[in-house]
Amino acid sequence: MTVLAWVMFGLAMILVPISVWASLAALGVCAGCALVRDWRRARHNAGH
């Protein structure tokens, strides 16, 4: 393999897990915000 191939391989091994974890984190944040919003609305409605 050439040096360029090794550099591309190294970048792929570094960037792919980061992008995967970033997308998972974004999904988790969206789900968490939705859950908190629903929970607050339910608690607010229960108070009345």
XYZ file of C-alpha atoms in Angstrom:
48
model
C 0.000 0.000 0.000
C 1.157 3.499 -0.712
C 1.497 6.216 1.893
C -1.656 7.893 0.575
C -3.581 4.632 0.953
C -2.398 4.288 4.563
C -3.400 7.901 5.298
C -6.860 7.357 3.809
C -7.210 4.105 5.772
C -6.200 5.836 9.010
C -8.638 8.695 8.425
C -11.433 6.219 7.702
C -10.709 4.243 10.890
C -10.780 7.494 12.889
C -13.677 9.317 11.232
C -16.115 6.427 10.775
C -16.531 5.627 14.521
C -16.744 9.365 15.297
C -19.508 9.871 12.722
C -21.369 6.788 13.984
C -21.173 7.920 17.617
C -22.140 11.482 16.624
C -25.268 10.263 14.821
C -26.185 8.021 17.771
C -25.676 10.922 20.180
C -27.881 13.179 18.034
C -30.641 10.547 18.010
C -30.304 10.114 21.775
C -30.553 13.873 22.373
C -33.643 14.146 20.145
C -35.313 11.213 21.922
C -34.380 12.611 25.338
C -35.799 16.053 24.483
C -39.048 14.479 23.272
C -39.338 12.359 26.440
C -38.671 15.337 28.725
C -41.165 17.488 26.829
C -43.881 14.807 27.049
C -43.089 14.196 30.750
C -43.303 17.899 31.581
C -46.583 18.250 29.679
C -48.045 15.200 31.447
C -46.950 16.470 34.866
C -48.316 19.940 34.082
C -51.661 18.491 33.002
C -51.778 16.253 36.095
C -51.288 19.330 38.300
C -54.536 20.798 36.985
